[in-house]
Coordinates of N, CA and C in Angstrom, one line a residue:
Q1446 N -36.5 68.4 -52.5 CA -36.5 68.5 -51.1 C -37.7 69.4 -50.7
V1447 N -38.0 69.3 -49.4 CA -39.1 70.1 -48.9 C -38.8 71.6 -49.1
Q1448 N -39.8 72.3 -49.6 CA -39.7 73.8 -49.7 C -41.0 74.4 -49.4
L1449 N -40.8 75.5 -48.6 CA -42.0 76.3 -48.2 C -41.6 77.8 -48.5
V1450 N -42.5 78.4 -49.2 CA -42.2 79.8 -49.5 C -43.4 80.7 -49.2
E1451 N -43.2 81.6 -48.2 CA -44.3 82.4 -47.7 C -44.3 83.8 -48.5
S1452 N -45.4 84.4 -48.6 CA -45.6 85.7 -49.2 C -46.8 86.4 -48.7
G1453 N -46.9 87.7 -49.0 CA -48.1 88.4 -48.6 C -48.0 89.3 -47.4
G1454 N -46.9 89.3 -46.8 CA -46.7 90.2 -45.6 C -46.7 91.7 -46.0
G1455 N -46.7 92.5 -45.0 CA -46.6 93.9 -45.3 C -46.9 94.8 -44.1
S1456 N -47.1 96.1 -44.3 CA -47.3 97.0 -43.2 C -48.7 97.6 -43.4
V1457 N -49.5 97.4 -42.3 CA -50.9 98.0 -42.4 C -51.2 98.6 -41.0
Q1458 N -52.2 99.4 -41.0 CA -52.7 100.0 -39.8 C -53.5 99.0 -39.0
S1459 N -53.6 99.3 -37.7 CA -54.5 98.6 -36.8 C -55.9 98.5 -37.3
G1460 N -56.5 97.3 -37.3 CA -57.8 97.1 -37.9 C -57.8 96.6 -39.3
G1461 N -56.6 96.7 -39.9 CA -56.5 96.3 -41.3 C -56.5 94.8 -41.5
S1462 N -56.3 94.4 -42.8 CA -56.3 92.9 -43.1 C -55.1 92.6 -44.0
L1463 N -54.7 91.4 -43.9 CA -53.7 90.9 -44.9 C -54.0 89.4 -45.1
R1464 N -53.5 88.9 -46.3 CA -53.6 87.5 -46.6 C -52.3 86.9 -46.9
L1465 N -51.8 86.0 -46.1 CA -50.5 85.3 -46.3 C -50.7 84.1 -47.1
S1466 N -49.8 83.8 -47.9 CA -49.8 82.6 -48.7 C -48.5 81.8 -48.5
C1467 N -48.6 80.5 -48.7 CA -47.4 79.6 -48.5 C -47.5 78.6 -49.6
A1468 N -46.5 78.5 -50.5 CA -46.4 77.5 -51.5 C -45.5 76.4 -51.0
A1469 N -46.0 75.2 -51.1 CA -45.3 74.0 -50.6 C -44.9 73.1 -51.7
S1470 N -43.8 72.4 -51.5 CA -43.4 71.4 -52.5 C -42.5 70.4 -51.8
G1471 N -42.3 69.2 -52.4 CA -41.3 68.3 -51.9 C -41.8 67.2 -50.9
F1472 N -43.2 67.3 -50.7 CA -43.7 66.3 -49.8 C -45.2 66.1 -50.1
A1473 N -45.8 65.1 -49.5 CA -47.2 64.7 -49.8 C -48.1 65.8 -49.1
F1474 N -48.3 66.9 -49.7 CA -49.0 68.0 -49.1 C -50.4 67.7 -48.7
S1475 N -51.1 67.0 -49.6 CA -52.5 66.8 -49.3 C -52.8 65.9 -48.1
Y1476 N -51.8 65.2 -47.7 CA -51.9 64.3 -46.5 C -51.3 64.9 -45.3
S1477 N -50.8 66.1 -45.4 CA -50.0 66.8 -44.3 C -50.9 67.8 -43.6
R1478 N -50.8 67.8 -42.3 CA -51.3 68.9 -41.5 C -50.3 70.1 -41.7
M1479 N -50.8 71.3 -41.9 CA -50.0 72.5 -42.1 C -50.3 73.5 -41.0
H1480 N -49.2 74.3 -40.7 CA -49.3 75.2 -39.6 C -48.8 76.6 -40.0
W1481 N -49.2 77.6 -39.3 CA -48.6 78.9 -39.3 C -48.1 79.2 -37.9
V1482 N -46.9 79.7 -37.8 CA -46.3 80.1 -36.6 C -45.8 81.5 -36.8
R1483 N -45.5 82.2 -35.7 CA -45.0 83.6 -35.9 C -43.9 83.9 -34.8
Q1484 N -43.1 84.8 -35.0 CA -42.1 85.2 -34.1 C -42.1 86.8 -34.0
A1485 N -42.5 87.3 -32.9 CA -42.5 88.7 -32.6 C -41.1 89.2 -32.3
P1486 N -40.7 90.4 -32.4 CA -39.4 90.9 -32.1 C -39.0 90.6 -30.6
G1487 N -37.9 89.9 -30.4 CA -37.4 89.6 -29.1 C -38.1 88.5 -28.4
K1488 N -39.0 87.8 -29.1 CA -39.8 86.7 -28.5 C -39.6 85.4 -29.2
G1489 N -40.0 84.3 -28.6 CA -39.9 83.0 -29.3 C -41.0 82.7 -30.3
L1490 N -40.9 81.6 -30.9 CA -41.9 81.2 -31.8 C -43.3 80.9 -31.1
E1491 N -44.3 81.4 -31.8 CA -45.7 81.2 -31.3 C -46.5 80.5 -32.3
W1492 N -47.1 79.4 -32.0 CA -48.1 78.8 -32.9 C -49.3 79.6 -33.1
V1493 N -49.8 79.7 -34.3 CA -50.9 80.6 -34.7 C -52.1 79.8 -35.1
A1494 N -51.9 78.9 -36.0 CA -53.1 78.1 -36.5 C -52.6 76.8 -37.3
S1495 N -53.5 75.9 -37.3 CA -53.2 74.6 -38.0 C -54.4 74.2 -38.9
V1496 N -54.2 73.6 -40.0 CA -55.2 73.0 -40.8 C -54.9 71.5 -41.1
Y1497 N -55.8 70.6 -40.8 CA -55.6 69.2 -41.0 C -55.7 68.9 -42.5
S1498 N -55.2 67.7 -42.9 CA -55.5 67.3 -44.3 C -57.0 67.2 -44.5
G1499 N -57.4 67.6 -45.7 CA -58.8 67.7 -46.0 C -59.4 69.0 -45.8
G1500 N -58.7 69.8 -45.0 CA -59.1 71.2 -44.8 C -60.3 71.5 -43.9
I1501 N -60.9 70.5 -43.3 CA -62.1 70.7 -42.5 C -61.7 71.1 -41.1
I1502 N -60.8 70.4 -40.5 CA -60.5 70.6 -39.1 C -59.4 71.7 -39.0
K1503 N -59.7 72.7 -38.3 CA -58.8 73.9 -38.1 C -58.7 74.2 -36.6
E1504 N -57.5 74.7 -36.2 CA -57.3 75.1 -34.9 C -56.6 76.4 -34.8
Y1505 N -56.9 77.2 -33.8 CA -56.4 78.5 -33.7 C -55.9 78.8 -32.3
A1506 N -54.8 79.6 -32.2 CA -54.4 80.1 -30.9 C -55.5 81.1 -30.4
T1507 N -55.6 81.1 -29.1 CA -56.7 82.0 -28.5 C -56.5 83.5 -28.9
S1508 N -55.3 83.9 -29.1 CA -55.0 85.3 -29.4 C -55.4 85.7 -30.8
V1509 N -55.7 84.7 -31.7 CA -56.1 85.1 -33.1 C -57.5 84.5 -33.4
E1510 N -58.1 83.7 -32.6 CA -59.3 83.1 -32.9 C -60.4 84.1 -33.1
G1511 N -61.2 83.9 -34.2 CA -62.2 84.9 -34.6 C -61.7 86.0 -35.5
R1512 N -60.4 86.2 -35.6 CA -59.8 87.2 -36.5 C -59.0 86.6 -37.7
F1513 N -58.4 85.5 -37.4 CA -57.6 84.8 -38.5 C -58.4 83.6 -39.0
A1514 N -58.1 83.3 -40.3 CA -58.7 82.0 -40.8 C -57.6 81.4 -41.7
I1515 N -57.4 80.1 -41.4 CA -56.4 79.3 -42.1 C -57.2 78.5 -43.2
S1516 N -56.6 78.3 -44.3 CA -57.2 77.5 -45.4 C -56.1 76.8 -46.2
R1517 N -56.5 75.9 -47.1 CA -55.6 75.2 -47.9 C -56.2 74.9 -49.3
D1518 N -55.4 74.8 -50.3 CA -55.8 74.4 -51.6 C -54.9 73.2 -52.0
D1519 N -55.4 72.0 -51.9 CA -54.6 70.9 -52.2 C -54.2 70.7 -53.6
G1520 N -55.0 71.3 -54.5 CA -54.8 71.3 -55.9 C -53.6 72.1 -56.3
K1521 N -53.3 73.1 -55.5 CA -52.2 74.0 -55.8 C -51.1 73.9 -54.8
N1522 N -51.2 73.0 -53.8 CA -50.2 72.9 -52.7 C -50.0 74.2 -52.0
M1523 N -51.0 74.9 -51.7 CA -51.0 76.2 -51.0 C -51.7 76.1 -49.7
V1524 N -51.2 76.9 -48.8 CA -51.9 77.2 -47.5 C -51.9 78.7 -47.3
Y1525 N -53.0 79.1 -46.7 CA -53.3 80.6 -46.6 C -53.6 80.9 -45.2
L1526 N -53.3 82.2 -44.8 CA -53.8 82.7 -43.5 C -54.4 84.1 -43.8
E1527 N -55.7 84.1 -43.7 CA -56.4 85.4 -43.8 C -56.4 86.0 -42.4
M1528 N -55.9 87.3 -42.3 CA -55.8 88.0 -41.1 C -56.6 89.2 -41.1
N1529 N -57.6 89.4 -40.2 CA -58.5 90.5 -40.1 C -58.4 91.2 -38.8
D1530 N -58.8 92.4 -38.7 CA -58.8 93.2 -37.4 C -57.4 93.1 -36.8
L1531 N -56.4 93.3 -37.6 CA -55.0 93.2 -37.1 C -54.7 94.2 -36.0
K1532 N -53.9 93.8 -35.1 CA -53.5 94.6 -33.9 C -52.0 94.7 -33.9
P1533 N -51.5 95.8 -33.2 CA -50.0 95.9 -33.1 C -49.3 94.7 -32.6
E1534 N -50.0 94.0 -31.7 CA -49.3 92.8 -31.1 C -49.3 91.6 -32.1
D1535 N -49.9 91.8 -33.3 CA -49.7 90.8 -34.3 C -48.5 91.0 -35.1
T1536 N -47.7 92.0 -34.9 CA -46.5 92.3 -35.6 C -45.5 91.2 -35.3
A1537 N -45.0 90.6 -36.4 CA -44.1 89.4 -36.3 C -43.7 89.0 -37.7
V1538 N -42.7 88.1 -37.7 CA -42.4 87.3 -38.9 C -43.3 86.1 -38.8
Y1539 N -44.0 85.8 -39.9 CA -44.9 84.7 -40.0 C -44.3 83.6 -40.9
Y1540 N -44.3 82.4 -40.4 CA -43.8 81.2 -41.0 C -44.8 80.2 -41.3
C1541 N -44.7 79.6 -42.5 CA -45.5 78.4 -42.8 C -44.6 77.2 -42.3
E1542 N -45.3 76.2 -41.7 CA -44.5 75.1 -41.0 C -45.1 73.8 -41.4
W1543 N -44.2 72.8 -41.7 CA -44.5 71.4 -41.9 C -43.8 70.6 -41.0
R1544 N -44.4 69.6 -40.4 CA -43.8 68.6 -39.5 C -43.9 67.3 -40.1
G1545 N -42.8 66.7 -40.4 CA -42.8 65.3 -41.0 C -41.9 64.4 -40.2
G1546 N -42.5 63.6 -39.4 CA -41.7 62.7 -38.6 C -40.9 63.5 -37.6
P1547 N -39.6 63.3 -37.5 CA -38.8 64.0 -36.6 C -38.4 65.4 -37.1
R1548 N -38.8 65.7 -38.3 CA -38.4 67.0 -38.9 C -39.5 68.1 -38.8
T1549 N -39.0 69.3 -38.5 CA -39.9 70.5 -38.6 C -39.2 71.5 -39.5
L1550 N -40.0 71.8 -40.5 CA -39.4 72.8 -41.5 C -40.3 74.0 -41.7
R1551 N -39.6 75.1 -41.9 CA -40.3 76.4 -42.1 C -39.7 77.1 -43.3
G1552 N -40.5 78.0 -43.8 CA -40.0 78.8 -44.9 C -39.1 79.9 -44.4
Q1553 N -38.9 80.9 -45.3 CA -38.0 82.1 -44.9 C -38.8 83.1 -44.1
G1554 N -40.1 83.0 -44.1 CA -41.0 83.9 -43.4 C -41.3 85.1 -44.1
T1555 N -42.4 85.8 -43.7 CA -42.9 87.0 -44.3 C -43.2 88.0 -43.1
Q1556 N -42.7 89.2 -43.2 CA -42.9 90.2 -42.2 C -44.2 90.8 -42.2
V1557 N -44.9 90.9 -41.1 CA -46.1 91.6 -40.9 C -45.9 92.6 -39.8
T1558 N -46.2 93.9 -40.2 CA -46.0 95.0 -39.3 C -47.3 95.8 -39.2
I1559 N -47.8 95.9 -37.9 CA -49.1 96.6 -37.7 C -48.8 97.8 -36.9
S1560 N -49.2 99.0 -37.4 CA -49.0 100.2 -36.7 C -50.3 100.6 -36.0
A1561 N -50.2 101.3 -34.9 CA -51.4 101.7 -34.1 C -52.1 102.8 -34.8

């Protein structure tokens, strides 16, 4: 079955960096567009970034553009989110997301906490 496992979260100070990883299995990863979304305390899900199959085309939310970078390794079925210049408003649970037809699946998430 489809499985997504995120890792790499943690607590850092404002201005710091983190790299999130997502291990994917159970579907045709190299053909799939992959996404990162996040959920801040008391708020709904927010799309963060997407990477298309092939890894060339990438899209970012305005709030993270220029600070975050999404990438993928099709040989390892991995997707990454490099986060730089982190701000307190980036505090959230970050999820790797796959959309296959009518289904949308996410992993268990990884907590990112940024202190001022």
